[in-house]
């Protein structure tokens, strides 16, 4: 049975056609260190550094207020994500779509703000950016979102260098709804713990380690939220992201999109964009 996406931005359409991907061809080597060095060189000197959370500063809250509808109206929507390079966030593919709901690459059709470095909306400081470009994964409901400026005060999550293993512990973070029926993003970061229970070609099944609640597991608007490993709560490695099911907060495995199978594709996209 088809499951509903975790975000309200659009519907999950399964595998995204390669033809929709911008710049999916080969490119030279690219490293986060190169982008960070370039950003530091070009970034204007700020009067003061922003106040950032000491916990999970890489987590991202994505919000839009002007998503166009077929009847000419607009609506709001939200997703979650994580910083993986100074100017790039990983989130769910269905967070960016056309007016008829098909996943979109390129400049987004609506204004998507990204807030990083906070645990609560009311926290001071943080970093805010706008999404200016989107790349849809050719194999899963996952997208790369390019920011309008580099975030150099936060250490991005690292990309995996090996496949996940059954039994591997994972942490979850997201800004999703606290209800499956009254859908709006939370005013604080939700967190939970899971383990890898099943591994599939492009996804994995994550089992909760404690009974599910709306505070510790994905709900609507958690789409794109990271499943990651971290020893210090500040840095870590991104293993997978939220895309769909099961319903919130019912029992069952969480279906999440693997990062290890798209690492080369991610490097190519960022490398092409930096030219």
CSV table of C-alpha atoms in Angstrom, one decimal:
chain,number,residue,atom,x,y,z
A,1,UNK,CA,0.0,0.0,0.0
A,2,UNK,CA,1.4,3.4,-0.9
A,3,UNK,CA,2.3,5.5,2.1
A,4,UNK,CA,1.8,9.3,2.4
A,5,UNK,CA,4.9,11.6,2.4
A,6,UNK,CA,6.1,13.1,5.6
A,7,UNK,CA,6.0,16.7,4.3
A,8,UNK,CA,3.1,18.7,3.1
A,9,UNK,CA,5.1,20.2,0.2
A,10,UNK,CA,4.1,17.5,-2.3
A,11,UNK,CA,3.5,13.8,-3.0
A,12,UNK,CA,6.2,11.2,-3.1
A,13,UNK,CA,6.5,9.8,-6.6
A,14,UNK,CA,8.9,7.0,-6.1
A,15,UNK,CA,12.0,6.9,-8.3
A,16,UNK,CA,12.7,10.2,-10.0
A,17,UNK,CA,13.6,10.1,-13.7
A,18,UNK,CA,17.2,10.8,-14.4
A,19,UNK,CA,16.1,13.3,-17.0
A,20,UNK,CA,14.9,15.5,-14.2
A,21,UNK,CA,18.3,15.8,-12.7
A,22,UNK,CA,20.4,18.9,-13.5
A,23,UNK,CA,24.1,18.2,-14.2
A,24,UNK,CA,23.9,14.5,-13.6
A,25,UNK,CA,27.0,13.8,-15.8
A,26,UNK,CA,30.5,13.3,-14.6
A,27,UNK,CA,32.6,16.0,-13.0
A,28,UNK,CA,36.0,16.5,-11.4
A,29,UNK,CA,36.7,15.7,-7.7
A,30,UNK,CA,35.0,17.9,-5.1
A,31,UNK,CA,35.5,18.1,-1.4
A,32,UNK,CA,33.7,20.0,1.4
A,33,UNK,CA,37.0,21.4,2.4
A,34,UNK,CA,37.4,23.1,-1.0
A,35,UNK,CA,34.0,24.7,-0.7
A,36,UNK,CA,34.7,25.7,2.9
A,37,UNK,CA,38.0,27.3,1.9
A,38,UNK,CA,36.4,29.2,-1.0
A,39,UNK,CA,33.6,30.4,1.3
A,40,UNK,CA,35.9,31.7,3.9
A,41,UNK,CA,37.9,33.6,1.3
A,42,UNK,CA,34.8,35.3,-0.2
A,43,UNK,CA,32.7,35.8,2.9
A,44,UNK,CA,32.5,39.4,4.2
A,45,UNK,CA,33.7,39.9,7.7
A,46,UNK,CA,30.7,40.0,10.1
A,47,UNK,CA,30.4,42.2,13.1
A,48,UNK,CA,29.7,39.3,15.4
A,49,UNK,CA,29.3,35.6,15.0
A,50,UNK,CA,25.7,34.2,15.2
A,51,UNK,CA,24.5,32.5,18.3
A,52,UNK,CA,24.3,28.7,17.5
A,53,UNK,CA,23.0,25.8,19.4
A,54,UNK,CA,25.7,23.6,21.0
A,55,UNK,CA,23.6,20.5,20.1
A,56,UNK,CA,22.9,19.3,16.6
A,57,UNK,CA,23.6,22.7,15.0
A,58,UNK,CA,23.6,21.0,11.5
A,59,UNK,CA,19.8,20.4,11.7
A,60,UNK,CA,17.7,22.4,9.3
A,61,UNK,CA,14.1,23.7,9.4
A,62,UNK,CA,12.7,24.4,5.9
A,63,UNK,CA,9.6,26.6,5.6
A,64,UNK,CA,7.7,28.1,2.7
A,65,UNK,CA,4.7,30.5,2.7
A,66,UNK,CA,4.0,30.9,-1.0
A,67,UNK,CA,3.6,27.5,-2.5
A,68,UNK,CA,1.4,28.0,-5.6
A,69,UNK,CA,-1.8,26.0,-6.1
A,70,UNK,CA,-3.8,25.1,-9.2
A,71,UNK,CA,-6.6,27.4,-8.2
A,72,UNK,CA,-4.2,30.4,-8.1
A,73,UNK,CA,-4.0,30.5,-4.3
A,74,UNK,CA,-0.9,29.8,-2.2
A,75,UNK,CA,-0.3,27.7,0.9
A,76,UNK,CA,2.5,27.1,3.4
A,77,UNK,CA,4.5,24.0,3.9
A,78,UNK,CA,7.5,22.7,5.8
A,79,UNK,CA,10.2,20.0,5.8
A,80,UNK,CA,13.4,19.1,7.7
A,81,UNK,CA,16.9,18.5,6.6
A,82,UNK,CA,20.6,18.7,7.5
A,83,UNK,CA,23.7,20.7,6.4
A,84,UNK,CA,26.2,18.5,4.6
A,85,UNK,CA,28.4,21.2,3.1
A,86,UNK,CA,28.7,25.0,3.7
A,87,UNK,CA,26.2,25.7,1.0
A,88,UNK,CA,24.2,22.5,0.7
A,89,UNK,CA,21.4,20.9,2.7
A,90,UNK,CA,19.9,17.4,2.1
A,91,UNK,CA,16.2,17.0,2.4
A,92,UNK,CA,13.3,15.0,0.9
A,93,UNK,CA,12.8,15.3,-2.9
A,94,UNK,CA,9.0,15.9,-2.5
A,95,UNK,CA,9.8,19.1,-0.6
A,96,UNK,CA,10.4,20.8,-4.0
A,97,UNK,CA,7.8,20.3,-6.7
A,98,UNK,CA,5.9,21.8,-9.6
A,99,UNK,CA,2.3,23.1,-9.3
A,100,UNK,CA,1.0,19.6,-10.2
A,101,UNK,CA,3.2,17.9,-7.6
A,102,UNK,CA,6.0,16.4,-9.7
A,103,UNK,CA,9.5,16.7,-8.2
A,104,UNK,CA,11.4,19.8,-9.5
A,105,UNK,CA,15.1,20.5,-10.0
A,106,UNK,CA,16.5,24.0,-10.6
A,107,UNK,CA,15.5,27.2,-8.9
A,108,UNK,CA,12.5,26.5,-6.6
A,109,UNK,CA,9.0,27.8,-7.6
A,110,UNK,CA,8.5,29.3,-4.2
A,111,UNK,CA,10.6,30.9,-1.4
A,112,UNK,CA,12.0,28.2,0.9
A,113,UNK,CA,13.8,29.5,4.0
A,114,UNK,CA,16.3,27.3,5.8
A,115,UNK,CA,17.1,27.9,9.5
A,116,UNK,CA,20.1,26.2,11.1
A,117,UNK,CA,21.7,26.2,14.5
A,118,UNK,CA,18.6,26.2,16.7
A,119,UNK,CA,16.8,23.8,19.0
A,120,UNK,CA,13.7,26.0,19.4
A,121,UNK,CA,12.1,28.8,17.3
A,122,UNK,CA,12.5,31.1,20.2
A,123,UNK,CA,16.3,30.5,20.5
A,124,UNK,CA,18.3,33.6,19.7
A,125,UNK,CA,20.6,33.8,16.7
A,126,UNK,CA,20.9,30.8,14.4
A,127,UNK,CA,21.6,31.0,10.7
A,128,UNK,CA,19.0,31.6,8.0
A,129,UNK,CA,19.4,31.2,4.2
A,130,UNK,CA,17.2,30.8,1.1
A,131,UNK,CA,17.2,27.9,-1.3
A,132,UNK,CA,18.4,29.0,-4.8
A,133,UNK,CA,18.8,25.6,-6.5
A,134,UNK,CA,17.6,22.0,-6.2
A,135,UNK,CA,18.9,18.7,-7.5
A,136,UNK,CA,16.6,15.7,-7.3
A,137,UNK,CA,18.1,12.2,-6.7
A,138,UNK,CA,17.8,9.8,-9.6
A,139,UNK,CA,17.1,6.9,-7.3
A,140,UNK,CA,15.1,8.0,-4.3
A,141,UNK,CA,13.0,10.7,-2.7
A,142,UNK,CA,15.9,12.8,-1.8
A,143,UNK,CA,17.1,16.2,-2.9
A,144,UNK,CA,20.1,18.5,-2.6
A,145,UNK,CA,19.2,22.1,-1.8
A,146,UNK,CA,21.8,24.8,-2.5
A,147,UNK,CA,21.7,27.9,-0.2
A,148,UNK,CA,22.2,31.5,-1.2
A,149,UNK,CA,25.3,31.8,0.9
A,150,UNK,CA,27.7,29.5,2.7
A,151,UNK,CA,27.2,28.6,6.3
A,152,UNK,CA,30.8,28.5,7.7
A,153,UNK,CA,30.0,28.5,11.5
A,154,UNK,CA,28.5,25.0,11.6
A,155,UNK,CA,30.3,21.7,11.0
A,156,UNK,CA,28.2,19.9,8.4
A,157,UNK,CA,27.3,16.2,8.8
A,158,UNK,CA,29.7,14.0,7.0
A,159,UNK,CA,28.6,11.7,4.2
A,160,UNK,CA,28.9,7.9,4.8
A,161,UNK,CA,31.8,6.0,3.5
A,162,UNK,CA,30.2,2.5,3.9
A,163,UNK,CA,26.8,0.9,3.8
A,164,UNK,CA,24.7,0.8,7.0
A,165,UNK,CA,24.7,-2.4,9.0
A,166,UNK,CA,21.8,-4.2,10.7
A,167,UNK,CA,21.7,-3.3,14.4
A,168,UNK,CA,23.5,0.0,13.8
A,169,UNK,CA,22.2,2.7,16.3
A,170,UNK,CA,20.8,5.9,14.7
A,171,UNK,CA,19.6,9.2,16.0
A,172,UNK,CA,16.7,11.1,14.4
A,173,UNK,CA,16.0,14.8,14.4
A,174,UNK,CA,13.2,16.8,12.8
A,175,UNK,CA,10.9,19.8,13.0
A,176,UNK,CA,7.7,18.0,12.0
A,177,UNK,CA,4.2,18.1,13.3
A,178,UNK,CA,3.2,17.0,16.8
A,179,UNK,CA,0.0,15.5,15.3
A,180,UNK,CA,-0.9,13.3,12.4
A,181,UNK,CA,-4.1,15.3,11.7
A,182,UNK,CA,-3.3,18.9,12.8
A,183,UNK,CA,-0.3,19.4,10.5
A,184,UNK,CA,2.1,22.2,11.2
A,185,UNK,CA,5.8,22.3,12.0
A,186,UNK,CA,6.9,22.1,15.6
A,187,UNK,CA,8.4,25.1,17.4
A,188,UNK,CA,11.2,22.9,18.7
A,189,UNK,CA,13.4,20.1,17.4
A,190,UNK,CA,12.1,16.6,17.9
A,191,UNK,CA,14.6,13.8,18.6
A,192,UNK,CA,14.5,10.0,18.8
A,193,UNK,CA,16.6,6.9,18.7
A,194,UNK,CA,16.4,3.9,16.3
A,195,UNK,CA,18.4,1.0,15.0
A,196,UNK,CA,18.8,-0.3,11.5
A,197,UNK,CA,16.4,-3.3,11.1
A,198,UNK,CA,16.3,-3.9,7.3
A,199,UNK,CA,18.5,-2.8,4.4
A,200,UNK,CA,17.1,-2.5,0.9
A,201,UNK,CA,18.6,-1.2,-2.4
A,202,UNK,CA,17.9,2.5,-1.8
A,203,UNK,CA,16.2,2.6,1.5
A,204,UNK,CA,16.4,1.0,5.0
A,205,UNK,CA,13.9,0.1,7.7
A,206,UNK,CA,14.7,1.8,11.1
A,207,UNK,CA,13.1,0.3,14.2
A,208,UNK,CA,12.4,2.6,17.2
A,209,UNK,CA,14.2,1.8,20.4
A,210,UNK,CA,11.4,3.0,22.7
A,211,UNK,CA,7.6,3.3,22.1
A,212,UNK,CA,6.8,5.8,19.5
A,213,UNK,CA,5.4,9.3,20.3
A,214,UNK,CA,5.0,12.4,18.2
A,215,UNK,CA,8.1,13.8,20.0
A,216,UNK,CA,10.5,11.0,19.1
A,217,UNK,CA,9.5,9.8,15.6
A,218,UNK,CA,8.8,11.3,12.2
A,219,UNK,CA,5.4,12.8,11.5
A,220,UNK,CA,4.2,15.1,8.7
A,221,UNK,CA,6.7,18.0,8.0
A,222,UNK,CA,9.6,15.8,9.2
A,223,UNK,CA,10.3,14.9,5.6
A,224,UNK,CA,14.1,15.1,5.0
A,225,UNK,CA,15.0,14.9,8.6
A,226,UNK,CA,18.3,13.2,9.3
A,227,UNK,CA,18.9,9.7,10.6
A,228,UNK,CA,22.5,10.0,11.7
A,229,UNK,CA,25.3,8.8,14.0
A,230,UNK,CA,27.0,11.1,16.4
A,231,UNK,CA,29.3,10.6,19.4
A,232,UNK,CA,29.3,14.2,20.7
A,233,UNK,CA,25.9,15.7,19.6
A,234,UNK,CA,27.7,18.3,17.5
A,235,UNK,CA,29.3,16.4,14.6
A,236,UNK,CA,28.3,13.2,13.0
A,237,UNK,CA,27.6,11.2,9.8
A,238,UNK,CA,24.3,11.3,7.9
A,239,UNK,CA,23.1,7.7,7.2
A,240,UNK,CA,19.5,8.3,5.9
A,241,UNK,CA,16.7,10.8,5.7
A,242,UNK,CA,13.0,10.6,6.4
A,243,UNK,CA,10.7,10.2,3.4
A,244,UNK,CA,7.5,8.2,4.2
A,245,UNK,CA,5.6,5.9,6.5
A,246,UNK,CA,4.4,4.5,8.7
A,247,UNK,CA,1.6,6.7,10.0
A,248,UNK,CA,2.6,8.9,13.0
A,249,UNK,CA,3.1,7.7,15.7
A,250,UNK,CA,2.0,4.1,15.0
A,251,UNK,CA,4.4,1.2,15.5
A,252,UNK,CA,6.4,-0.2,12.6
A,253,UNK,CA,9.6,0.3,10.8
A,254,UNK,CA,10.4,3.8,9.6
A,255,UNK,CA,11.2,3.8,5.8
A,256,UNK,CA,14.1,6.1,5.2
A,257,UNK,CA,16.3,6.9,2.1
A,258,UNK,CA,19.9,5.7,2.3
A,259,UNK,CA,22.7,8.3,1.8
A,260,UNK,CA,25.5,5.9,1.0
A,261,UNK,CA,24.0,5.0,-2.4
A,262,UNK,CA,24.0,8.6,-3.6
A,263,UNK,CA,27.3,9.9,-2.2
A,264,UNK,CA,29.0,9.9,-5.6
A,265,UNK,CA,26.0,11.6,-7.2
A,266,UNK,CA,26.0,14.3,-4.4
A,267,UNK,CA,29.7,15.0,-5.0
A,268,UNK,CA,29.1,15.4,-8.8
A,269,UNK,CA,26.2,17.8,-8.2
A,270,UNK,CA,28.2,20.0,-5.8
A,271,UNK,CA,31.3,19.8,-8.0
A,272,UNK,CA,29.4,20.9,-11.1
A,273,UNK,CA,27.7,23.8,-9.2
A,274,UNK,CA,31.0,25.1,-7.9
A,275,UNK,CA,32.5,25.6,-11.4
